[in-house]
Amino acid sequence: LIRPRPRAEGSLRCVVRLQPREKDVLMHVEDGNVLLLVARKEGKHWRIGADRAFASASALVQLTTCGGGAYSVERVRSSSSRASWESLSCSHETRALSQDLPEVNTMAALLPLDESAEARDGSGREWLPGEAECAAAPERPPGELRSQLHDALVGQPTPGATLLMTKLPRWNPSTDAFELPFHGRANLASERNFQLVTALRGKVAADAPIVLLHGKLDEATYSLDFRYPLSPLHAFALALVTWGW
């Protein structure tokens, strides 16, 4: 669940559901309704595990709220709140795409992957790291990825990491609303509907591939489709970030 989805397998279609009575959030593979992960809010943070008994495990994964719109995925020991590693850093903000338009939610995330090539810039270079390098992705000390994410968003290179950013919607003056195609994976409008694409030095190219799609299906269910280089854990954690929007 922490290894990236293999490139050759394409996108995995999942759903994320809120269980109101238990206040758990569950991630299932859509085909066969196979349970993958469970999350439970504890204070400001989300504890994530493979089943509902995860709270008694000796090692847990936590989506940590760091303040100021920053989040990180960390492994923590049940006997301590100290993180032993960090495998993703994420930031969220709302911003106006122009002076006359409403604000939209935007997200950026950094994964510690060893890229063999930079993102495609018209020269034919690949957007994504090689699969062998992705499978051997290193873990980072807490705070290191957050610093690298800040550097990436101001245009600095981030060796050994891959940047994902929100695919921005377009404003339709005829409907007086933002529009972004979700290919049948969002039935309802929601500020939590979003897509992530690969980026380079804080910029997204028009042909950047979609690596995560999150769309509202009904009042308690969201689609969550993801592909390489994301793992199920990281895709789920990025969906959980939206519960604070």
PDB file of C-alpha atoms in Angstrom, residues 13-240:
ATOM      1  CA  ARG A  13     -10.477   3.481  -9.655  1.00  0.00           C
ATOM      2  CA  CYS A  14     -11.359   3.732  -5.977  1.00  0.00           C
ATOM      3  CA  VAL A  15     -14.042   5.311  -3.803  1.00  0.00           C
ATOM      4  CA  VAL A  16     -13.739   7.091  -0.468  1.00  0.00           C
ATOM      5  CA  ARG A  17     -16.697   6.921   1.933  1.00  0.00           C
ATOM      6  CA  LEU A  18     -17.445   8.545   5.261  1.00  0.00           C
ATOM      7  CA  GLN A  19     -18.901   6.219   7.912  1.00  0.00           C
ATOM      8  CA  PRO A  20     -20.898   8.749  10.001  1.00  0.00           C
ATOM      9  CA  ARG A  21     -21.482   6.533  13.040  1.00  0.00           C
ATOM     10  CA  GLU A  22     -17.841   5.516  13.489  1.00  0.00           C
ATOM     11  CA  LYS A  23     -16.521   8.772  11.957  1.00  0.00           C
ATOM     12  CA  ASP A  24     -14.069   6.687   9.952  1.00  0.00           C
ATOM     13  CA  VAL A  25     -13.215   7.334   6.309  1.00  0.00           C
ATOM     14  CA  LEU A  26     -12.797   4.200   4.195  1.00  0.00           C
ATOM     15  CA  MET A  27     -11.020   3.723   0.870  1.00  0.00           C
ATOM     16  CA  HIS A  28     -12.220   0.841  -1.328  1.00  0.00           C
ATOM     17  CA  VAL A  29     -11.208  -0.401  -4.753  1.00  0.00           C
ATOM     18  CA  GLU A  30     -14.346   0.245  -6.802  1.00  0.00           C
ATOM     19  CA  ASP A  31     -14.204  -3.074  -8.638  1.00  0.00           C
ATOM     20  CA  GLY A  32     -15.208  -5.672  -6.034  1.00  0.00           C
ATOM     21  CA  ASN A  33     -15.542  -3.120  -3.197  1.00  0.00           C
ATOM     22  CA  VAL A  34     -12.217  -4.269  -1.700  1.00  0.00           C
ATOM     23  CA  LEU A  35     -11.214  -2.355   1.438  1.00  0.00           C
ATOM     24  CA  LEU A  36      -7.740  -0.826   1.142  1.00  0.00           C
ATOM     25  CA  LEU A  37      -7.339   1.738   3.919  1.00  0.00           C
ATOM     26  CA  VAL A  38      -9.144   3.279   6.883  1.00  0.00           C
ATOM     27  CA  ALA A  39      -8.586   6.720   8.414  1.00  0.00           C
ATOM     28  CA  ARG A  40      -9.696   8.110  11.760  1.00  0.00           C
ATOM     29  CA  LYS A  41      -9.388  11.724  12.890  1.00  0.00           C
ATOM     30  CA  GLU A  42      -7.528  12.196  16.180  1.00  0.00           C
ATOM     31  CA  GLY A  43      -7.311  15.850  17.096  1.00  0.00           C
ATOM     32  CA  LYS A  44      -5.884  17.690  14.100  1.00  0.00           C
ATOM     33  CA  HIS A  45      -4.347  14.592  12.541  1.00  0.00           C
ATOM     34  CA  TRP A  46      -5.559  11.527  10.632  1.00  0.00           C
ATOM     35  CA  ARG A  47      -4.360   8.058  11.637  1.00  0.00           C
ATOM     36  CA  ILE A  48      -4.333   5.677   8.663  1.00  0.00           C
ATOM     37  CA  GLY A  49      -4.253   1.885   8.646  1.00  0.00           C
ATOM     38  CA  ALA A  50      -5.223  -1.176   6.639  1.00  0.00           C
ATOM     39  CA  ASP A  51      -8.211  -2.093   8.832  1.00  0.00           C
ATOM     40  CA  ARG A  52     -10.274  -0.778  11.729  1.00  0.00           C
ATOM     41  CA  ALA A  53      -7.945  -2.349  14.271  1.00  0.00           C
ATOM     42  CA  PHE A  54      -5.048  -0.197  13.125  1.00  0.00           C
ATOM     43  CA  ALA A  55      -5.146   1.925  16.298  1.00  0.00           C
ATOM     44  CA  SER A  56      -3.539  -0.920  18.252  1.00  0.00           C
ATOM     45  CA  ALA A  57      -0.682  -1.410  15.778  1.00  0.00           C
ATOM     46  CA  SER A  58       2.880  -0.821  16.931  1.00  0.00           C
ATOM     47  CA  ALA A  59       3.551   1.452  13.973  1.00  0.00           C
ATOM     48  CA  LEU A  60       1.017   3.813  12.402  1.00  0.00           C
ATOM     49  CA  VAL A  61       0.895   6.141   9.457  1.00  0.00           C
ATOM     50  CA  GLN A  62      -0.368   9.639  10.135  1.00  0.00           C
ATOM     51  CA  LEU A  63      -1.458  12.547   7.972  1.00  0.00           C
ATOM     52  CA  THR A  64      -0.132  15.366  10.128  1.00  0.00           C
ATOM     53  CA  THR A  65      -1.552  18.891  10.027  1.00  0.00           C
ATOM     54  CA  CYS A  66       1.485  21.149  10.297  1.00  0.00           C
ATOM     55  CA  GLY A  67      -0.340  24.501  10.268  1.00  0.00           C
ATOM     56  CA  GLY A  68      -0.471  27.210   7.642  1.00  0.00           C
ATOM     57  CA  GLY A  69      -2.066  24.871   5.090  1.00  0.00           C
ATOM     58  CA  ALA A  70       0.808  22.353   5.304  1.00  0.00           C
ATOM     59  CA  TYR A  71       0.432  18.591   5.732  1.00  0.00           C
ATOM     60  CA  SER A  72       2.773  15.622   5.794  1.00  0.00           C
ATOM     61  CA  VAL A  73       2.469  11.835   5.698  1.00  0.00           C
ATOM     62  CA  GLU A  74       4.555  10.380   8.501  1.00  0.00           C
ATOM     63  CA  ARG A  75       5.094   7.047  10.186  1.00  0.00           C
ATOM     64  CA  VAL A  76       4.785   7.293  13.955  1.00  0.00           C
ATOM     65  CA  ARG A  77       5.230   4.845  16.801  1.00  0.00           C
ATOM     66  CA  SER A  78       2.210   4.145  18.979  1.00  0.00           C
ATOM     67  CA  SER A  79       4.254   4.953  22.082  1.00  0.00           C
ATOM     68  CA  SER A  80       5.421   8.316  20.809  1.00  0.00           C
ATOM     69  CA  SER A  81       4.159  11.207  18.727  1.00  0.00           C
ATOM     70  CA  ARG A  82       7.574  11.575  17.112  1.00  0.00           C
ATOM     71  CA  ALA A  83       7.722  10.700  13.431  1.00  0.00           C
ATOM     72  CA  SER A  84      10.347   8.248  12.238  1.00  0.00           C
ATOM     73  CA  TRP A  85      10.031   9.146   8.557  1.00  0.00           C
ATOM     74  CA  GLU A  86       8.188  11.395   6.144  1.00  0.00           C
ATOM     75  CA  SER A  87       7.067  10.232   2.710  1.00  0.00           C
ATOM     76  CA  LEU A  88       4.988  13.138   1.363  1.00  0.00           C
ATOM     77  CA  SER A  89       4.589  16.855   1.969  1.00  0.00           C
ATOM     78  CA  CYS A  90       1.516  18.768   0.849  1.00  0.00           C
ATOM     79  CA  SER A  91       0.317  22.363   0.919  1.00  0.00           C
ATOM     80  CA  HIS A  92      -3.165  23.828   0.398  1.00  0.00           C
ATOM     81  CA  GLU A  93      -4.266  27.378  -0.290  1.00  0.00           C
ATOM     82  CA  THR A  94      -7.144  29.278  -1.857  1.00  0.00           C
ATOM     83  CA  ARG A  95      -6.349  31.851  -4.499  1.00  0.00           C
ATOM     84  CA  ALA A  96      -8.044  33.861  -7.216  1.00  0.00           C
ATOM     85  CA  LEU A  97      -7.042  33.007 -10.780  1.00  0.00           C
ATOM     86  CA  SER A  98      -7.757  36.613 -11.719  1.00  0.00           C
ATOM     87  CA  GLN A  99      -9.005  39.714  -9.951  1.00  0.00           C
ATOM     88  CA  ASP A 100     -12.627  39.284 -11.079  1.00  0.00           C
ATOM     89  CA  LEU A 101     -13.034  35.556 -10.391  1.00  0.00           C
ATOM     90  CA  PRO A 102     -13.870  33.631  -7.194  1.00  0.00           C
ATOM     91  CA  GLU A 103     -11.101  31.897  -5.306  1.00  0.00           C
ATOM     92  CA  VAL A 104     -10.348  28.225  -5.921  1.00  0.00           C
ATOM     93  CA  ASN A 105      -8.686  25.571  -3.781  1.00  0.00           C
ATOM     94  CA  THR A 106      -5.205  24.590  -4.928  1.00  0.00           C
ATOM     95  CA  MET A 107      -2.862  21.871  -3.733  1.00  0.00           C
ATOM     96  CA  ALA A 108       0.784  20.986  -4.255  1.00  0.00           C
ATOM     97  CA  ALA A 109       2.512  17.801  -3.102  1.00  0.00           C
ATOM     98  CA  LEU A 110       6.084  16.545  -3.149  1.00  0.00           C
ATOM     99  CA  LEU A 111       7.068  12.868  -3.263  1.00  0.00           C
ATOM    100  CA  PRO A 112      10.628  11.714  -2.474  1.00  0.00           C
ATOM    101  CA  LEU A 113      11.399  10.003  -5.772  1.00  0.00           C
ATOM    102  CA  ASP A 114      14.661   9.817  -7.695  1.00  0.00           C
ATOM    103  CA  GLU A 115      13.948  11.310 -11.104  1.00  0.00           C
ATOM    104  CA  SER A 116      16.055  10.116 -14.006  1.00  0.00           C
ATOM    105  CA  ALA A 117      14.812  13.006 -16.130  1.00  0.00           C
ATOM    106  CA  GLU A 118      13.109  16.334 -15.634  1.00  0.00           C
ATOM    107  CA  ALA A 119       9.515  16.963 -16.673  1.00  0.00           C
ATOM    108  CA  ARG A 120       8.638  17.128 -20.338  1.00  0.00           C
ATOM    109  CA  ASP A 121       9.361  20.577 -21.743  1.00  0.00           C
ATOM    110  CA  GLY A 122       9.007  19.935 -25.466  1.00  0.00           C
ATOM    111  CA  SER A 123      12.361  18.187 -25.827  1.00  0.00           C
ATOM    112  CA  GLY A 124      10.829  14.723 -25.463  1.00  0.00           C
ATOM    113  CA  ARG A 125      12.018  14.190 -21.900  1.00  0.00           C
ATOM    114  CA  GLU A 126       9.799  12.227 -19.550  1.00  0.00           C
ATOM    115  CA  TRP A 127       7.507  13.838 -16.997  1.00  0.00           C
ATOM    116  CA  LEU A 128       7.797  10.985 -14.528  1.00  0.00           C
ATOM    117  CA  PRO A 129      10.702   9.157 -12.871  1.00  0.00           C
ATOM    118  CA  GLY A 130      11.730   5.670 -13.903  1.00  0.00           C
ATOM    119  CA  GLU A 131       9.733   2.899 -12.246  1.00  0.00           C
ATOM    120  CA  ALA A 132      12.769   1.183 -10.742  1.00  0.00           C
ATOM    121  CA  GLU A 133      13.804   4.451  -9.109  1.00  0.00           C
ATOM    122  CA  CYS A 134      10.247   5.062  -7.894  1.00  0.00           C
ATOM    123  CA  ALA A 135      10.074   1.651  -6.222  1.00  0.00           C
ATOM    124  CA  ALA A 136      13.228   2.463  -4.276  1.00  0.00           C
ATOM    125  CA  ALA A 137      12.013   5.894  -3.170  1.00  0.00           C
ATOM    126  CA  PRO A 138      13.851   7.106  -0.053  1.00  0.00           C
ATOM    127  CA  GLU A 139      12.208   8.292   3.136  1.00  0.00           C
ATOM    128  CA  ARG A 140      13.040  11.718   4.541  1.00  0.00           C
ATOM    129  CA  PRO A 141      13.462  13.239   7.997  1.00  0.00           C
ATOM    130  CA  PRO A 142      10.430  15.269   9.141  1.00  0.00           C
ATOM    131  CA  GLY A 143      10.428  18.786   7.699  1.00  0.00           C
ATOM    132  CA  GLU A 144      12.851  18.137   4.853  1.00  0.00           C
ATOM    133  CA  LEU A 145      10.180  17.589   2.196  1.00  0.00           C
ATOM    134  CA  ARG A 146       8.245  20.644   3.357  1.00  0.00           C
ATOM    135  CA  SER A 147      11.324  22.770   2.778  1.00  0.00           C
ATOM    136  CA  GLN A 148      11.833  21.204  -0.652  1.00  0.00           C
ATOM    137  CA  LEU A 149       8.179  21.803  -1.552  1.00  0.00           C
ATOM    138  CA  HIS A 150       8.574  25.485  -0.776  1.00  0.00           C
ATOM    139  CA  ASP A 151      11.652  25.586  -3.016  1.00  0.00           C
ATOM    140  CA  ALA A 152       9.805  23.834  -5.858  1.00  0.00           C
ATOM    141  CA  LEU A 153       6.900  26.280  -5.763  1.00  0.00           C
ATOM    142  CA  VAL A 154       9.231  29.251  -6.175  1.00  0.00           C
ATOM    143  CA  GLY A 155      10.917  27.657  -9.173  1.00  0.00           C
ATOM    144  CA  GLN A 156      13.888  25.941  -7.565  1.00  0.00           C
ATOM    145  CA  PRO A 157      14.995  22.444  -8.644  1.00  0.00           C
ATOM    146  CA  THR A 158      14.135  19.573  -6.292  1.00  0.00           C
ATOM    147  CA  PRO A 159      16.522  16.698  -7.000  1.00  0.00           C
ATOM    148  CA  GLY A 160      15.242  13.346  -5.775  1.00  0.00           C
ATOM    149  CA  ALA A 161      11.604  14.469  -5.588  1.00  0.00           C
ATOM    150  CA  THR A 162       8.549  14.709  -7.837  1.00  0.00           C
ATOM    151  CA  LEU A 163       6.157  17.674  -7.704  1.00  0.00           C
ATOM    152  CA  LEU A 164       2.389  17.375  -8.188  1.00  0.00           C
ATOM    153  CA  MET A 165       0.087  20.384  -8.541  1.00  0.00           C
ATOM    154  CA  THR A 166      -3.607  21.119  -9.034  1.00  0.00           C
ATOM    155  CA  LYS A 167      -4.963  21.132 -12.568  1.00  0.00           C
ATOM    156  CA  LEU A 168      -6.754  24.467 -12.619  1.00  0.00           C
ATOM    157  CA  PRO A 169     -10.329  24.799 -13.920  1.00  0.00           C
ATOM    158  CA  ARG A 170     -11.407  27.212 -16.627  1.00  0.00           C
ATOM    159  CA  TRP A 171     -14.000  29.915 -16.085  1.00  0.00           C
ATOM    160  CA  ASN A 172     -17.094  29.657 -18.286  1.00  0.00           C
ATOM    161  CA  PRO A 173     -18.780  33.067 -18.550  1.00  0.00           C
ATOM    162  CA  SER A 174     -21.905  31.459 -20.030  1.00  0.00           C
ATOM    163  CA  THR A 175     -22.563  29.398 -16.905  1.00  0.00           C
ATOM    164  CA  ASP A 176     -20.811  31.826 -14.542  1.00  0.00           C
ATOM    165  CA  ALA A 177     -18.855  28.930 -13.042  1.00  0.00           C
ATOM    166  CA  PHE A 178     -15.530  27.121 -13.123  1.00  0.00           C
ATOM    167  CA  GLU A 179     -15.417  23.983 -15.268  1.00  0.00           C
ATOM    168  CA  LEU A 180     -13.085  20.988 -15.298  1.00  0.00           C
ATOM    169  CA  PRO A 181     -13.942  17.677 -16.989  1.00  0.00           C
ATOM    170  CA  PHE A 182     -14.118  14.713 -14.594  1.00  0.00           C
ATOM    171  CA  HIS A 183     -14.976  12.088 -17.214  1.00  0.00           C
ATOM    172  CA  GLY A 184     -18.046  10.816 -15.378  1.00  0.00           C
ATOM    173  CA  ARG A 185     -16.241  10.574 -12.026  1.00  0.00           C
ATOM    174  CA  ALA A 186     -18.008  13.513 -10.325  1.00  0.00           C
ATOM    175  CA  ASN A 187     -21.805  13.703 -10.094  1.00  0.00           C
ATOM    176  CA  LEU A 188     -22.016  16.777  -7.852  1.00  0.00           C
ATOM    177  CA  ALA A 189     -20.258  20.114  -7.746  1.00  0.00           C
ATOM    178  CA  SER A 190     -17.947  20.477  -4.753  1.00  0.00           C
ATOM    179  CA  GLU A 191     -15.023  22.628  -3.676  1.00  0.00           C
ATOM    180  CA  ARG A 192     -13.329  19.312  -2.854  1.00  0.00           C
ATOM    181  CA  ASN A 193     -13.362  18.122  -6.469  1.00  0.00           C
ATOM    182  CA  PHE A 194      -9.786  18.336  -7.723  1.00  0.00           C
ATOM    183  CA  GLN A 195      -7.168  16.797  -9.987  1.00  0.00           C
ATOM    184  CA  LEU A 196      -3.393  16.620  -9.596  1.00  0.00           C
ATOM    185  CA  VAL A 197      -0.874  16.582 -12.423  1.00  0.00           C
ATOM    186  CA  THR A 198       2.897  16.394 -12.569  1.00  0.00           C
ATOM    187  CA  ALA A 199       4.774  19.695 -12.539  1.00  0.00           C
ATOM    188  CA  LEU A 200       8.288  21.073 -12.850  1.00  0.00           C
ATOM    189  CA  ARG A 201       9.679  23.959 -10.781  1.00  0.00           C
ATOM    190  CA  GLY A 202       6.239  25.217  -9.847  1.00  0.00           C
ATOM    191  CA  LYS A 203       4.789  25.139 -13.375  1.00  0.00           C
ATOM    192  CA  VAL A 204       2.274  22.803 -15.020  1.00  0.00           C
ATOM    193  CA  ALA A 205       2.400  22.082 -18.758  1.00  0.00           C
ATOM    194  CA  ALA A 206      -0.770  21.737 -20.819  1.00  0.00           C
ATOM    195  CA  ASP A 207       0.001  18.080 -21.609  1.00  0.00           C
ATOM    196  CA  ALA A 208       0.932  17.067 -18.065  1.00  0.00           C
ATOM    197  CA  PRO A 209      -0.725  13.719 -17.218  1.00  0.00           C
ATOM    198  CA  ILE A 210      -3.408  13.507 -14.537  1.00  0.00           C
ATOM    199  CA  VAL A 211      -2.145  11.313 -11.705  1.00  0.00           C
ATOM    200  CA  LEU A 212      -5.028  11.801  -9.236  1.00  0.00           C
ATOM    201  CA  LEU A 213      -8.741  12.597  -9.622  1.00  0.00           C
ATOM    202  CA  HIS A 214     -11.109  13.186  -6.687  1.00  0.00           C
ATOM    203  CA  GLY A 215     -14.795  13.838  -7.439  1.00  0.00           C
ATOM    204  CA  LYS A 216     -18.014  13.932  -5.422  1.00  0.00           C
ATOM    205  CA  LEU A 217     -20.389  11.076  -6.291  1.00  0.00           C
ATOM    206  CA  ASP A 218     -22.985  11.583  -3.529  1.00  0.00           C
ATOM    207  CA  GLU A 219     -23.178  13.242  -0.113  1.00  0.00           C
ATOM    208  CA  ALA A 220     -20.897  10.687   1.574  1.00  0.00           C
ATOM    209  CA  THR A 221     -18.893   9.221  -1.339  1.00  0.00           C
ATOM    210  CA  TYR A 222     -16.076  10.479  -3.538  1.00  0.00           C
ATOM    211  CA  SER A 223     -14.282   8.869  -6.442  1.00  0.00           C
ATOM    212  CA  LEU A 224     -10.525   8.578  -5.988  1.00  0.00           C
ATOM    213  CA  ASP A 225      -8.638   7.497  -9.104  1.00  0.00           C
ATOM    214  CA  PHE A 226      -4.856   7.493  -9.125  1.00  0.00           C
ATOM    215  CA  ARG A 227      -1.910   6.181 -11.094  1.00  0.00           C
ATOM    216  CA  TYR A 228       1.852   6.008 -10.995  1.00  0.00           C
ATOM    217  CA  PRO A 229       3.783   7.536  -9.262  1.00  0.00           C
ATOM    218  CA  LEU A 230       1.253   7.618  -6.388  1.00  0.00           C
ATOM    219  CA  SER A 231       0.732   4.775  -3.922  1.00  0.00           C
ATOM    220  CA  PRO A 232      -2.690   3.962  -2.398  1.00  0.00           C
ATOM    221  CA  LEU A 233      -1.509   5.500   0.886  1.00  0.00           C
ATOM    222  CA  HIS A 234      -0.462   8.781  -0.692  1.00  0.00           C
ATOM    223  CA  ALA A 235      -3.604   9.037  -2.842  1.00  0.00           C
ATOM    224  CA  PHE A 236      -5.788   8.468   0.241  1.00  0.00           C
ATOM    225  CA  ALA A 237      -3.839  11.007   2.287  1.00  0.00           C
ATOM    226  CA  LEU A 238      -4.250  13.658  -0.417  1.00  0.00           C
ATOM    227  CA  ALA A 239      -8.001  13.014  -0.454  1.00  0.00           C
ATOM    228  CA  LEU A 240      -8.109  13.406   3.351  1.00  0.00           C
TER     229      LEU A 240
END
